[in-house]
């Protein structure tokens, strides 16, 4: 009985560690993409401003 309980606790611990590492990796991968999205939005706004001033 004790061995089964120890196995279950160890398995849950390993799962938590794997999820933590996966979240760090995902954050590292998606971080630069967020910066690029902000830059793309900024450039789109600049293009719209230029288009508005050109038509005026």
Coordinates of C-alpha atoms in Angstrom, one line a residue:
X1 CA 0.0 0.0 0.0
X2 CA 2.8 2.4 0.9
X3 CA 4.6 1.6 -2.3
X4 CA 1.5 2.4 -4.4
X5 CA 1.0 5.7 -2.6
X6 CA 4.7 6.6 -3.1
X7 CA 4.5 5.8 -6.8
X8 CA 1.3 8.0 -7.2
X9 CA 2.9 10.9 -5.3
X10 CA 6.1 10.6 -7.4
X11 CA 4.1 10.4 -10.7
X12 CA 2.2 13.6 -9.8
X13 CA 5.4 15.3 -8.9
X14 CA 7.0 14.4 -12.2
X15 CA 3.9 15.6 -14.1
X16 CA 4.1 19.0 -12.3
X17 CA 7.7 19.3 -13.2
X18 CA 7.1 18.5 -16.9
X19 CA 4.2 21.0 -17.0
X20 CA 6.5 23.7 -15.5
X21 CA 9.2 23.1 -18.0
X22 CA 6.7 23.0 -20.8
X23 CA 5.2 26.4 -19.7
X24 CA 8.7 27.9 -19.6
X25 CA 9.4 26.7 -23.1
X26 CA 6.1 27.9 -24.5
X27 CA 6.7 31.3 -22.9
X28 CA 10.2 31.5 -24.4
X29 CA 8.8 30.6 -27.9
X30 CA 5.8 32.9 -27.9
X31 CA 7.6 35.9 -26.3
X32 CA 9.3 37.1 -29.5
X33 CA 6.0 36.6 -31.4
X34 CA 4.2 39.0 -29.1
X35 CA 6.8 41.6 -29.8
X36 CA 6.4 41.1 -33.5
X37 CA 2.6 41.4 -33.2
X38 CA 2.9 44.7 -31.4
X39 CA 5.3 46.0 -34.1
X40 CA 3.0 44.9 -36.9
X41 CA 0.1 46.7 -35.3
X42 CA 2.2 49.8 -34.9
X43 CA 3.3 49.7 -38.5
X44 CA -0.3 49.1 -39.7
X45 CA -1.4 52.2 -37.7
X46 CA 1.4 54.2 -39.3
X47 CA 0.4 53.1 -42.8
X48 CA -3.2 54.1 -42.1
X49 CA -2.1 57.5 -40.8
X50 CA 0.0 58.0 -44.0
X51 CA -3.0 56.9 -46.2
X52 CA -5.3 59.4 -44.4
X53 CA -2.8 62.3 -44.8
X54 CA -2.3 61.4 -48.5
X55 CA -6.1 61.5 -49.2
X56 CA -6.6 64.8 -47.3

